[in-house]
Every structure is written in C-alpha cells, then in structure tokens.
Amino acid sequence: MRKSTCAFGRRVLTLLLVSLPSLAGAQAQSQPSHTAAGLQIEEIVVTVSKRSESLQDVLGSVSALSGEMLAKNNVQDFRSLSELLPGMVVQGEEPGREQVAIRGITRTRDGPSPVAFHVNDMFIELRGEPYYDLQAVEVVRGPSGTAYGRNATAGAINAKWRQPEVEWGAGGGFRYSSLSVKELRAYVNVPVLGEGDDRLLARLAAFSRDQDGTLDNLLVDDASDPGNFEDSFVRLYLTSYLFDSVQVGLRAIRYELNSQASRIVFSPSEKARRSGQLEGLGAQPLPNDLTQVRSTAHERYGTFADEFTRIDGDITWSLENVPVLGAVDVVLVGGELRRKFKSVFDLDGTEAAIVDGQSVHPSDVRRSGELRLVSSNDSGLDWLLGVFDYRKVDDWYQDITASQYFTPSLVGLPGALDLAPIPITAQVEVRGVEIIDDSQAVFLNVNADLSRFFALPHIELSAGIRRNRDEFSNNTESSVQSINMPGLGPTPVIQQYNIDQFAEFTETTGEIGARWFYADHAMAYVKIARGYKPGLAQRLETLDEGVIQNPVDPEFLDAIELGWKASFLNQSLQTNMALFFYDYKDLQVSQITVGGVVTENAAQATIRGFELDFRWIPTANWSFQGGFAWTDATYDSYCGNDPARMESAPEPGCDEDNPFDFSGDTLPAAPEFSASLLASYRFDLGAWGSLTPSLQTSWTDELDRRGLGNDEDRIESHSNSSVRVAWESVEGQVTVTAFVENIEDNSDLFFNAAPVPLGADRPNILTLGGNLPPRVAGLSMELMF
C-alpha cells in the first residue's frame, strides 16, 4: 500500500483548506419540482440530435445522467456508468482501446470502436479524462448514421463539462476507501466581470487520484502491483455572452496518468494454470486464485504512462431573417488533442516473457471540427446541415518478446524435420509506424410537424442522410522478427522495410422516422437507420509468409426501432421503452497472434431486443430509477477459427482455415438479460439537515467474452451492488457519505480473454483481463461554498 499522495493532490488539498472558512452562498441540492397537482420530474434537455431537445421528445433511445447523479454514485468511467445502464457492457478500459458494447455490439481489439466517444460534443475517439464536475453524460443507443456517422454502429457517448455560472462559487471534496483509493477534487466558479455579468465567466476544476489495481503480483510489493496508478487533471472552461446573438465557449485540460508497474497484465485462466504449458516455457506454477499473477514485464520495459492536452471550443451565432432561410444558428465546434503514452503489457501474467511488450506513442495528434447550420424558426419545418472533419496522426513503435514451442515447419521447413518441440524466444521490433486517419462527412437532417401543415394529429416526420469518407494509411519503416534458439542466438526470420498500406471507404448512412405525440406527455416513434464502421488498413505478420496485406471491409448495421415514451401520475413517473431489430453485416472480429492482432470480417448476425427504463418520484423523499434489457444477439452464419481449440476436421460447411461453425452462437459481451435499480429515501432531520440511504444494484446474465462458443469464455450471471448513506447539511454546503461498493466482491470475474500462441500446432491458452473491482468501503466528503 502506498503511503503518499501525489504532489498535485497536495496542491488540491491546499486549495480546499484555504477555501474552508467561506461557506456563505452555497447552493442547496436540487429537489423535484412541484406543481398544483404535486411532484413532477424536471425536464431534461439533451443535444444528442445536435440541437437542444427534451429527452422525452428525442427520436430514439437515449439515456441522460446528470452530473449530480454521477457524483453521488461515484460514476467516473465507462465501467461504473454501465452499472446504471442495462444493455451496456464494458470489457476493458485500456486507454485508447476502450471496449464498450451497447446492445451486443462491441469493438475489435485494434479496430475502430462502434461507439462514438465525445467530450463537449467534440469527437475524440477515446474516453478522455475521469468524470468530475459534469453537466451530464448522454448515451445514445442504436446506430446514429446522421448525427454521428462512422463509429456509431452501436451508439454514442457524450460527456459535457459543467458550464460556468454567473455567481461566485467553489467546492471540492475527498474520497478515501479500501483498495488504497485517495481522491481529491475541487472547482472554482468565477464571474470575471462581477456577479450577474455573463460577458466573461470562468470555471476551474482540478482532480487527483491515487488507486491500487485489482491484481496481486506475487513478485513485488503492493506498491508495484499491476494496475496501480496515479492520475490528475486541471482544466479551465471560459464562456462569454458579449452579444445577445453570439455565445462563445473555450475549454482546456491537461491530464496525466502514471503507473508504478505494468498497467495491463492478464491473468492465465484456470485451465491455463493447470495445463503445464506455462511451466514448459519457463514459468513457475501459479496459485488457483485468478487475481494473483507473477509479472516482470515492468522490469524489461518500464512502466505505463499517459498524458494529453486538449483545447477545444464552440461558437454559436444566432442570425435572424436570413433570406430564404429565416432564423438560423451557426454552430462551430472543434479542437485539438495532443497525447503521449507508453503501454507496457504482460499478456501471460507470469515472470516468463511468454507475451510481454511495450507500445510507445511519442506523438498522437487528433483534430476534430464540425460546422452546423441549424434552423430556429417556428414554422413546423426544422432542418440541420453540417460538415465534419477529423484527422489523427499517430506515431509509434513496438517491442514484443514471445516464448513458444518451436518446430522447423513453423518457418516453412519440411515437416519431416519436426522432432520434439523446443522452447524458443521470439523478438518482434516494429519501428517508425505512422498511422493517419482522415475522415470527412456532410450531413442533413429535416424534421416536419405535419399538424402545422395539414389537419392531422401531432405527428412529426424526420429524415437524415450523411455522406462519409474515411481514409487510412499505415506506413512502417521496419518490422523485424527474430527467434532465439538455445545455443544459436538471435536469428532474423522476417525483415520487412518501408511497408505502406492504404484503405479508403466512402459510404452513405442515414435514417428516417416518425414521432406521434398522441398526448401531452406521451409519444410513440418508429425509426429506420443505418450504421457504418469503416474497415482497416491492416498489416499481418506470419513466420512462414512474412508481412502480408490483410484488408478488412467496413461493417454495416440496418436497424428498425419502435419506441414509446410517456409520463404518468402527474409526471412523477417517467418511462421509456424500445423494441429493436438489427441486421448486422460484415461484422469485424479479431484474435491475437505472435505477429499482432488480426482482424477479419465475419458473415452476418441478427440482433433483436427490448429495453425499458424508468424514473419514479412517488414522494418528496422516495426516488427510484432503473431499467431492464433483453438482447438476443447471435451469428446467422459465420465460419471462423478459435486458436484456443483444435479440430481434427472442419465442421460441415467450413474449411481448414476456418474450421468452426459459429452460426447460432452468441456475440461477445451480449448478455440475454440485464437490469439495474437505484433507490433512495431522504430523511428530513430538521436543523440537523437530512440523511439519505441509497441502494444501487445491477444484474447481468451469463455472457461470452469472445463470442466463439467456447465454454472457457463463459462468464456466469452475477449481480453487483453498492449501498451509501449520505448526510447533508441544511443549506447543502456539506455532504458526508459512507459507502460499501461492489458488495458481492466479483473480482474473480474477468470480461476480457486473449489467446496466447504456444506454437508447434498446440492450441493457444487463454489469459484473462478486465476483472471487476473487489468490495471496497470508505468515506467521502463534499463541500460547496
């Protein structure tokens, strides 16, 4: 256990202590609004359609979680977010390779994500910083071919910072718990030109965290366990309303993450631990406890580090009486992210270098921009026209050390020379890689209220189209693979130089739909949409063929969704339901080999399901929120390979290269049933404030890690619960919360599986990653000034 907090955290603590004496003017916690009829849930406004719209009016299935709810339930990342959203599964959060599945659609390990990640409406392609001081997180389920285009086959997630306000304010807090979690956070809100003057507003937020990982490395002390990390950020948000017609926002953030060991360590499965294969390659036996490993990768390659600086902003210019167009808002959103990171990994979880390595990215620059023209007329005809541009230039290099059993036939020699396999070590060195990802799109959406033009009920028709162009280039200076045989030293097997790859995709996506507002607080809709995820310019390295081109086609998803949104009991109960059917074609799947991650196209799959979420506030004290999801996601036809199994003969309809018939098998990260519930009750203590106990629980059905019908990939059904008791002062200035999280202690459940090649025609062993956190208990305090 580490005993010190990082220097940045001490600075945040100093800021908090200096601010403690001033408690005047704190804002009380918001409560449900009241009407003459009683309690009602406040309206939630979202921007998932690239325009401001009530959540209950959006054409499609959308969840919006307020910053207050996220903070109360310690939601700081995708995994904790998924505990509140049935149908969403997180398999891993390796920075830059976040694996988020929505409705059974997940990413391949090295391919593009099917979920479009945004911060403040800016597309950044990765999760970004931990959640703190947010306005909301919006989650779109289902393909969003018009608003988001590529990378939105499964949906989109947008985290929105809390905007500066016209009054002075400050706050912060700390959190301490088992798992050695030490967290400090603070914000300051400044009306630069005086309270009530919105011509220049500023909000500064800072965050620092020190946390242990979830695995125990038996070879080091606790301070160097896998996954231990310290991270921090400081950010600034400026807004200006210099003119009634112009709004400007400017944001900047600096984020740093450092680890004292390998952040990415996989744990051998139970079968792998018992097989004896690891010991044959030089590893010592491992205990049966899956949370215990023996890793020395950090001694060979160093430690994990990640840092980025992002500057982005937005301008909204409201124009009136534009010829022909009428009232129009011109919206420009964009920015740049500059990132450096070093990933050190140990995929076998042993002290032997069976699959260890590093991937170093000294320069990763991403620029994203979007210009939109949005009508703001009251004519019953709304439209949105936009253009989008994105460019990523990622320079990196990679080193991998891999041990496996060797026979001469592995390098193309006659099989007659194969005698007893011997252990060898392979070295892979890839240098001078530059990956360029260019994407442009133009899109149009039109919405017409038929009741404004004809004597019809309140029915609105919507149509959207987007033209996408995606271009990928992968240029590599050199790729060398060597084998080190006992007594012979390193011998180069593959030496390739100046490798150039290129892929270009031009596709059209879109949607059509109708909404029927049949009552004041009820709406039914139907939506037909197409989602698209581009293919890859992929390099594949094999010992017998060297470096070969292995193109990957785009995947497509055609969706039909029926939905119903309604409020009952004087708007104290709010429900959303969706029934969907997906035709999923050319879906991308991947596997790990010695030469890297190989991605290929499966045939097609069918996904259908039903979702229900609700929020109910029966009294001023009780609050309930929850959801349920049923998902049936199976391959229609798919012959492929599972390197963790061997077949003597291909199954009917398949061939030697793809011997397994996965037709009818469940897709990865697609539990059939899942549910969540968040319940709380507020006790009014009069002059002593209030006391609010709450329960958060979720349940996930059995799921498959890789979607290859292998029993070793099954994760049993499980629940995950947390309880909290929060005391709040009368004015809402002080909140103290005691909590126990992850009560069931599912730390032995791993959501990732990676096949480790053993060579000599032996089946690969599986190693596991992305396990759930253990049970933790602790205390947090929040102050508002």
mmCIF file of C-alpha atoms in Angstrom, residues 17 26 30 50 76 87 118 141 157 207 259 289 298 364 406 433 446 470 497 538 573 578 588 627-628 645 717 723:
data_model
loop_
_atom_site.group_PDB
_atom_site.id
_atom_site.type_symbol
_atom_site.label_atom_id
_atom_site.label_comp_id
_atom_site.label_asym_id
_atom_site.label_seq_id
_atom_site.Cartn_x
_atom_site.Cartn_y
_atom_site.Cartn_z
ATOM 1 C CA LEU A 17 -8.251 24.148 3.105
ATOM 2 C CA ALA A 26 -23.782 27.631 -1.128
ATOM 3 C CA SER A 30 -31.995 20.458 -6.259
ATOM 4 C CA LYS A 50 -27.109 18.153 -32.478
ATOM 5 C CA GLN A 76 -16.125 8.185 -13.146
ATOM 6 C CA GLY A 87 -27.599 -3.465 -22.207
ATOM 7 C CA HIS A 118 -17.312 12.715 -27.462
ATOM 8 C CA ARG A 141 -28.328 3.531 -28.071
ATOM 9 C CA ILE A 157 -21.483 8.747 -25.600
ATOM 10 C CA PHE A 207 -8.846 16.312 -9.825
ATOM 11 C CA SER A 259 1.781 3.772 -13.067
ATOM 12 C CA ASP A 289 -6.599 -17.568 -7.328
ATOM 13 C CA HIS A 298 7.884 -3.697 -15.995
ATOM 14 C CA ASP A 364 -0.635 11.220 -31.108
ATOM 15 C CA PHE A 406 9.276 -24.396 -31.948
ATOM 16 C CA VAL A 433 4.968 3.470 -37.620
ATOM 17 C CA VAL A 446 -35.045 17.562 -41.772
ATOM 18 C CA ASP A 470 -12.723 7.674 -44.426
ATOM 19 C CA TYR A 497 11.156 -2.342 -44.635
ATOM 20 C CA GLN A 538 -4.108 -3.898 -41.588
ATOM 21 C CA LEU A 573 -43.338 8.517 -13.194
ATOM 22 C CA ALA A 578 -37.729 0.479 -27.120
ATOM 23 C CA GLN A 588 -15.364 -7.250 -37.595
ATOM 24 C CA GLY A 627 -34.007 -0.337 -16.271
ATOM 25 C CA PHE A 628 -34.250 -3.718 -17.944
ATOM 26 C CA ARG A 645 -9.296 -25.029 -29.680
ATOM 27 C CA SER A 717 -24.575 -14.409 -14.318
ATOM 28 C CA VAL A 723 -25.003 0.966 -0.532
#
